[in-house]
XYZ file of N, CA and C in Angstrom:
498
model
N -13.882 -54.670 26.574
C -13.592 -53.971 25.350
C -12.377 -54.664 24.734
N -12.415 -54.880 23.685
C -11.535 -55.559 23.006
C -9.910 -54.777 22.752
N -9.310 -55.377 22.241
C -8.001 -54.863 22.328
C -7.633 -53.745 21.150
N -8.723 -54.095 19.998
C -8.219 -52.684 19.161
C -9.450 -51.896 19.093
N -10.307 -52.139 19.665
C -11.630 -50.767 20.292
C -10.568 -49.762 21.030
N -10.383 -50.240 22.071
C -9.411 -49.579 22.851
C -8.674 -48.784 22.165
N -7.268 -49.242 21.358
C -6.099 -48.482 20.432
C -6.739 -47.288 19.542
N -8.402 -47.572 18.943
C -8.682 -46.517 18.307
C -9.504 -45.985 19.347
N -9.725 -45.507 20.208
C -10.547 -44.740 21.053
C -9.233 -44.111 21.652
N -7.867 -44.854 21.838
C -6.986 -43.992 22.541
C -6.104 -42.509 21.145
N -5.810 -43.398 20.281
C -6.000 -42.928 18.835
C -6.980 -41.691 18.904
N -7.778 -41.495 18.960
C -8.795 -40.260 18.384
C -8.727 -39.581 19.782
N -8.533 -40.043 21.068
C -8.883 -39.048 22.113
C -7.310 -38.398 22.071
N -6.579 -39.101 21.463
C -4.592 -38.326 21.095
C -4.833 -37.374 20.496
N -5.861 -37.518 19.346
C -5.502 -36.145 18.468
C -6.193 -35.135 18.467
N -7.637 -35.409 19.349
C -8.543 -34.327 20.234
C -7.537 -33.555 21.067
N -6.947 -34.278 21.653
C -6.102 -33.313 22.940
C -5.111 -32.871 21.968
N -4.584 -33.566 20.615
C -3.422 -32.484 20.221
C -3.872 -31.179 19.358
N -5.154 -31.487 18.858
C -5.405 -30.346 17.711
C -6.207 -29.328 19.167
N -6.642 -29.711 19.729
C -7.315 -29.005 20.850
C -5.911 -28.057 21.216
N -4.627 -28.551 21.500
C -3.320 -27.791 21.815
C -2.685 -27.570 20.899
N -2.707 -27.383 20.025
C -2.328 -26.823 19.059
C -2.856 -25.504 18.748
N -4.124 -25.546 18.889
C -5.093 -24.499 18.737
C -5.324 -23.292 19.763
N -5.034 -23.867 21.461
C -4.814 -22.715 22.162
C -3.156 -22.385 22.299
N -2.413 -23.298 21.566
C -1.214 -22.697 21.838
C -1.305 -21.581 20.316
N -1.605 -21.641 19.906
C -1.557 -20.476 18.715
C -1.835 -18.873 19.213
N -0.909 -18.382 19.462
C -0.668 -16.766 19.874
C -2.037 -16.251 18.991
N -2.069 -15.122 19.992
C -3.300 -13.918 19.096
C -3.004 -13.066 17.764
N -1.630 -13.326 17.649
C -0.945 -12.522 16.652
C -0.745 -13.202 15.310
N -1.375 -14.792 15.886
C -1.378 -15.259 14.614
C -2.316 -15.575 13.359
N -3.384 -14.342 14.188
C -4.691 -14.177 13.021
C -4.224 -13.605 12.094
N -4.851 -14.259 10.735
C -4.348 -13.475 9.491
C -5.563 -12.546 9.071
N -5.031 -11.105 8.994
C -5.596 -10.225 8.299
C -5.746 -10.183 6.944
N -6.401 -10.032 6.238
C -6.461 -9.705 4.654
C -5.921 -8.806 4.010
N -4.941 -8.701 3.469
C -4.028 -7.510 2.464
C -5.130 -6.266 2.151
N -4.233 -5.485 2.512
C -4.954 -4.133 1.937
C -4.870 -3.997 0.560
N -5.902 -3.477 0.029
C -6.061 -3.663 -1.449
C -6.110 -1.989 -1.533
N -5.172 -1.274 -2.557
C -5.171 -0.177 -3.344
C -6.264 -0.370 -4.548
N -6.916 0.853 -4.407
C -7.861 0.724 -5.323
C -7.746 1.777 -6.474
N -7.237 3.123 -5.504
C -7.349 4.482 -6.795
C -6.228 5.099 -6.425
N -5.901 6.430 -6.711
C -4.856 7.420 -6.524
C -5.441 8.739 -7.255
N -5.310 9.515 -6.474
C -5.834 10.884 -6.936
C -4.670 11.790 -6.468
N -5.281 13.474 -6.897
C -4.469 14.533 -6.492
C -4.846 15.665 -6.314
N -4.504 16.712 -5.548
C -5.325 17.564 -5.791
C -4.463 18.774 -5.681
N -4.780 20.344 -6.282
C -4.150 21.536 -5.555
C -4.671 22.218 -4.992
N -3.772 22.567 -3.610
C -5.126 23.795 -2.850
C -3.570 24.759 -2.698
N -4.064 25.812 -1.940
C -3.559 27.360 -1.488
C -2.047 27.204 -1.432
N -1.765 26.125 -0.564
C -0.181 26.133 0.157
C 0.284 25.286 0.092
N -0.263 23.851 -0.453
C 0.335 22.603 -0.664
C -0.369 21.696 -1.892
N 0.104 21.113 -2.341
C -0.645 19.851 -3.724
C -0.632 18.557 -2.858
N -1.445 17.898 -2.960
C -1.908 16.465 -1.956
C -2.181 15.349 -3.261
N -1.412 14.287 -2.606
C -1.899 12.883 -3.157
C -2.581 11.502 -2.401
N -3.438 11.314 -2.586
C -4.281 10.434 -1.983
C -4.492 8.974 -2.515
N -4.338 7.998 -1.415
C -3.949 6.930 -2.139
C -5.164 5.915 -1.640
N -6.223 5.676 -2.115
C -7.416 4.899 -1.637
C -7.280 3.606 -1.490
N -7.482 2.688 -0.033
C -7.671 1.429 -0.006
C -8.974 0.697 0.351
N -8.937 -0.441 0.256
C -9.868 -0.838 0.538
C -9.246 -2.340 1.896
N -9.729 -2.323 3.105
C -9.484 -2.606 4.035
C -8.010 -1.680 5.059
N -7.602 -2.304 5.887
C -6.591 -0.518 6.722
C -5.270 -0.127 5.900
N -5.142 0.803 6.490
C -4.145 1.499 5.896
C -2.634 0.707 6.297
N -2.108 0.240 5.248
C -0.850 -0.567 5.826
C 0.472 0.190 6.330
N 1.487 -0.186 6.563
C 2.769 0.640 6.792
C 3.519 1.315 5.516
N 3.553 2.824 5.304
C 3.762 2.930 3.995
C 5.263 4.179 4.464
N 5.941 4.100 3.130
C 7.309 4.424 3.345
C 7.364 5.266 2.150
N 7.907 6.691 2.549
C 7.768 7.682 1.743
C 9.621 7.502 1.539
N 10.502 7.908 0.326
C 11.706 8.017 0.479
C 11.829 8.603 -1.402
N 12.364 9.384 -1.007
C 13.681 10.458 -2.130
C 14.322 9.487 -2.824
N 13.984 9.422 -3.960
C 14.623 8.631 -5.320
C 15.395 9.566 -6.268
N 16.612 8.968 -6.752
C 16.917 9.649 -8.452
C 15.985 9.532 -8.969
N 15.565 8.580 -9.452
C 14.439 8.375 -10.732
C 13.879 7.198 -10.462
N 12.332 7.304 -10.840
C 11.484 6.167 -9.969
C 11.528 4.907 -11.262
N 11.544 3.757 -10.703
C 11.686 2.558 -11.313
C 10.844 1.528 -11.532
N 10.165 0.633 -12.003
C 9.460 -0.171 -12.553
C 9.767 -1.336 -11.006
N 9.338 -1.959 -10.383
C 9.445 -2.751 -9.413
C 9.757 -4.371 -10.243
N 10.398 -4.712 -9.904
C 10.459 -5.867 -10.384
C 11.411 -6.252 -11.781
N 11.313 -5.261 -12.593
C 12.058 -5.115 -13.541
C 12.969 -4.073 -13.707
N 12.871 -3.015 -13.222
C 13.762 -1.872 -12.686
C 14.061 -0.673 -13.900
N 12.943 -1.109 -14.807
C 12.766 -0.335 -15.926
C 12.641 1.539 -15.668
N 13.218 2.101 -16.119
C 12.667 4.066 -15.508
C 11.237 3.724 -16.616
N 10.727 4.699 -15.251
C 9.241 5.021 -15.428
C 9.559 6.764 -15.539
N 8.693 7.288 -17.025
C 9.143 8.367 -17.711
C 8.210 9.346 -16.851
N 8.596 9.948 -15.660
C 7.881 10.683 -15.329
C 9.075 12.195 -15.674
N 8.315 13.191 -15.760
C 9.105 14.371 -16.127
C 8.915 15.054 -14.518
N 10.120 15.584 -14.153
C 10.776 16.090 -12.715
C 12.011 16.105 -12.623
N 12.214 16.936 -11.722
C 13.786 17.213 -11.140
C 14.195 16.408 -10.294
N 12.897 16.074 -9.139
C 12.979 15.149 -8.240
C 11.702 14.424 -7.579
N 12.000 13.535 -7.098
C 10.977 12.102 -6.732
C 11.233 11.652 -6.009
N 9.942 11.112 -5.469
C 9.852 10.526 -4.084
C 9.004 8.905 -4.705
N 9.271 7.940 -4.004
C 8.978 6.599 -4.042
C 7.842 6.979 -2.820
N 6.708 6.146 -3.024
C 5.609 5.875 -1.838
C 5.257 4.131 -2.015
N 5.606 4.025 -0.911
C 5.751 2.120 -1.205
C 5.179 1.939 0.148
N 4.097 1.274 -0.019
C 2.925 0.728 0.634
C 2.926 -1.334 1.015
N 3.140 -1.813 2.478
C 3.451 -2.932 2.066
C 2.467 -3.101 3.864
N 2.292 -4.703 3.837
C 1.844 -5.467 3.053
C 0.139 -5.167 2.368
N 0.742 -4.874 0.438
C -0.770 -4.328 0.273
C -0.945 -5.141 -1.531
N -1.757 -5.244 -1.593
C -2.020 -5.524 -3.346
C -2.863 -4.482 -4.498
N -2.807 -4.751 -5.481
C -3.759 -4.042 -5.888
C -4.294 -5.030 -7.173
N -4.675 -6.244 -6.478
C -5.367 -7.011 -7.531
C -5.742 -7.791 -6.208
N -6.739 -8.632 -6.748
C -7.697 -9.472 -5.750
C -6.948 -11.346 -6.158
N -7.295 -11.723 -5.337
C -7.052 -13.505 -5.399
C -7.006 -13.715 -6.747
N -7.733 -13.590 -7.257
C -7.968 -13.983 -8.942
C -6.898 -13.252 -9.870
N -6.713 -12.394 -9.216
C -5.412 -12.088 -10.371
C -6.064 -10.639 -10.846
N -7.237 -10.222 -10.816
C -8.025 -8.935 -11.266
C -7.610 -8.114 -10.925
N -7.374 -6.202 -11.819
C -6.883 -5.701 -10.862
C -7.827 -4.973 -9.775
N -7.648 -3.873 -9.272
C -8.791 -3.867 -7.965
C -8.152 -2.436 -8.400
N -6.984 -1.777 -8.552
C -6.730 -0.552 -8.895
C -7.272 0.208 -10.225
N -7.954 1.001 -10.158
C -8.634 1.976 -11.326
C -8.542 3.400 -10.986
N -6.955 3.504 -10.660
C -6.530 5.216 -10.814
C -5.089 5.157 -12.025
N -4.731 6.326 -12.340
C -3.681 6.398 -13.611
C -2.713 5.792 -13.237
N -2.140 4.890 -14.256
C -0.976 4.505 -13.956
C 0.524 5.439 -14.186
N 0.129 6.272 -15.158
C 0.849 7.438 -15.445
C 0.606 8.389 -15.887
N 0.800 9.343 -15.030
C -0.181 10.626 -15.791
C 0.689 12.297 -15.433
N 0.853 12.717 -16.287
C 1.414 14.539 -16.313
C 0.359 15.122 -15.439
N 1.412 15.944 -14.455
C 0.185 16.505 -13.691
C 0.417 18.037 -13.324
N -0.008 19.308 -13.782
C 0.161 20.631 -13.719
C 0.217 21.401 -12.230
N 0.369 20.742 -11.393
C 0.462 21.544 -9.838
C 1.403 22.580 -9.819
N 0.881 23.248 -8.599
C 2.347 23.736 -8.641
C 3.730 23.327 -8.062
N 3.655 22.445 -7.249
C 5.114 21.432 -7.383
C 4.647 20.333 -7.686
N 3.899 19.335 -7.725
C 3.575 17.874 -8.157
C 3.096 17.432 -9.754
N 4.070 17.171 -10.148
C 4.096 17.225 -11.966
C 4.005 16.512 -12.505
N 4.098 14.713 -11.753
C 3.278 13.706 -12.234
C 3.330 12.548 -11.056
N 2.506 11.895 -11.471
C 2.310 10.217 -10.708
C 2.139 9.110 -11.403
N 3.028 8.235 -10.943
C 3.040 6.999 -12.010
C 2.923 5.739 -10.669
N 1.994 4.426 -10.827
C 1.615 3.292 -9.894
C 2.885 2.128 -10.639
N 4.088 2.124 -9.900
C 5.264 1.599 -10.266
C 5.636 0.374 -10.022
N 4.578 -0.233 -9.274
C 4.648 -1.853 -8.799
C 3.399 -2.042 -8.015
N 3.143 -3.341 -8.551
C 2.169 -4.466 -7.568
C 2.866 -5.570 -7.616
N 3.883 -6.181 -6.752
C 4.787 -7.037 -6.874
C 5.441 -7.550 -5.558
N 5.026 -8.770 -5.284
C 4.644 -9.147 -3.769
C 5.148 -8.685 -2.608
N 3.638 -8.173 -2.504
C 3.106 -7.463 -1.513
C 3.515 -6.485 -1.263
N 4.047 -5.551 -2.165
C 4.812 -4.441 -1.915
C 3.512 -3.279 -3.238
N 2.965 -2.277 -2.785
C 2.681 -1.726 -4.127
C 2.631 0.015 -3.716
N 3.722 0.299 -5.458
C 4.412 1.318 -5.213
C 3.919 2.331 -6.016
N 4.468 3.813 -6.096
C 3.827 5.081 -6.651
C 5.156 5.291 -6.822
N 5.127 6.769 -7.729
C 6.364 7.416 -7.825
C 6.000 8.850 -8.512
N 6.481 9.607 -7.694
C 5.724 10.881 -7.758
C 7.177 11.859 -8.343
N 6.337 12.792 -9.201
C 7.569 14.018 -9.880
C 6.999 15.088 -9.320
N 8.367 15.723 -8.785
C 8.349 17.359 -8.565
C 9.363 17.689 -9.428
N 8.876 19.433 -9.615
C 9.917 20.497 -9.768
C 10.905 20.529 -9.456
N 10.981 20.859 -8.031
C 11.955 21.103 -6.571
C 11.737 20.342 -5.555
N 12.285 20.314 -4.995
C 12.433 19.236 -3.711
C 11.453 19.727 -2.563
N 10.750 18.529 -2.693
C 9.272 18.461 -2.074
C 9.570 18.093 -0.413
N 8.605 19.295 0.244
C 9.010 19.384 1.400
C 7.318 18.897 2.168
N 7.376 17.121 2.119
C 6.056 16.544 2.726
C 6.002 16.549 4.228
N 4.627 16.339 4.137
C 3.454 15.581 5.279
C 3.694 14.346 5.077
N 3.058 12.848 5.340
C 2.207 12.253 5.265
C 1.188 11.640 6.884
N 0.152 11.404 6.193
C -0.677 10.752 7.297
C -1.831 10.061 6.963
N -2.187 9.477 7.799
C -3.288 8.268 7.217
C -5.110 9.231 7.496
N -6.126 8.739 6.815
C -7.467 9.037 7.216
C -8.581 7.789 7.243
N -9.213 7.814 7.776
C -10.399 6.752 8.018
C -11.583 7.126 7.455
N -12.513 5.901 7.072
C -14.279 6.083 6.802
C -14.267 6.780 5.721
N -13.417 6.804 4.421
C -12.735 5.593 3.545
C -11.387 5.691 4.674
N -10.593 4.413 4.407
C -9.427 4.513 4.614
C -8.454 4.698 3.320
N -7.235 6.020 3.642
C -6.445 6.537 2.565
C -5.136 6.917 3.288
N -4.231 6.942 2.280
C -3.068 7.338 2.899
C -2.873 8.748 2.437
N -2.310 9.941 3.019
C -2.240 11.240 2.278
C -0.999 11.497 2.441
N -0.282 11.853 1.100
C 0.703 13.297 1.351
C 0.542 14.576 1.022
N 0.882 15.437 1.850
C 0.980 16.854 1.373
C 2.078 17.480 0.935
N 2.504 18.188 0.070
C 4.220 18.789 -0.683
C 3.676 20.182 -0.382
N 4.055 20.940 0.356
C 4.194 22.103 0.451
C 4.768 23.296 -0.688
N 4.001 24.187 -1.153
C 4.547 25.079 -1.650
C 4.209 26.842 -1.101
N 4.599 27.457 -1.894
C 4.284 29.339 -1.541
C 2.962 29.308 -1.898
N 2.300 30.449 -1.169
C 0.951 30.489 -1.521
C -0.156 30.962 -2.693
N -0.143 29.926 -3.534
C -0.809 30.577 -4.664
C -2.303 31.057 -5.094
N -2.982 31.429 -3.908
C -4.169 32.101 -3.778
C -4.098 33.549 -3.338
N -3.218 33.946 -2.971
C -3.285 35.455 -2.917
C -3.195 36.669 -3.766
């Protein structure tokens, strides 16, 4: 065998064994999942509490409920005119609510007055990487739940109030 048969046969069997190790050295943790995509937001009132439901499409990501003065525009930090005494931020990450292309994938209100009896509006306050946020108005200081559901997957909160079915 000649002298540069050889160099490229040693050449290609180098980078078999390196992409070959490269590949089992890659941890299990380093599969990439696909961003959860927000799709809608709803609300509802029942007996003892008003619920907001936040629809995705693939799992439910890590989402962070927290007590705001006044909820803000993400990215630009603009107030978002929701009418309330007080608000809670719901910030959902790592999630989008537009697809690769730039489309959005969300088709619930972006701001809307809402008559509950403590939950008085919801406004979708950011899609702004990888972070996408809500911002919810109460009356009075909303005393939540939250928890996740499956087969759709959604995120829920519940705000507790007195019972208005009796």
């Amino acid at each position: 065998m000649n002298h540069l048969r050889r160099r490229q046969l040693v050449a290609l069997a180098t980078g078999a064994l390196l992409t070959a190790g490269i590949t089992l050295a890659a941890p299990a943790s380093a599969v990439v999942r696909p961003t959860p995509l927000v799709v809608n937001a709803r609300w509802g009132g029942h007996c003892t509490y008003d619920r907001i439901v936040i629809d995705l499409r693939g799992r439910v990501p890590e989402v962070v409920v927290t007590r705001v003065p006044k909820p803000v525009q993400d990215g630009s930090g603009m107030p978002v005119p929701l009418a309330g005494k007080h608000f809670l931020q719901i910030r959902l990450h790592p999630a989008a609510a537009h697809d690769r292309a730039g489309d959005s994938t969300y088709h619930g209100p972006k701001l809307v007055k809402i008559y509950l009896p403590r939950l008085k509006g919801l406004a979708m306050t950011g899609d702004f990487e990888g972070y996408v946020t809500f911002g919810a108005a109460f009356d009075a200081k909303p005393a939540f739940t939250s928890f996740t559901l499956h087969g759709p997957e959604r995120f829920v909160l519940d705000v507790a109030h007195r019972n208005v079915c009796r």
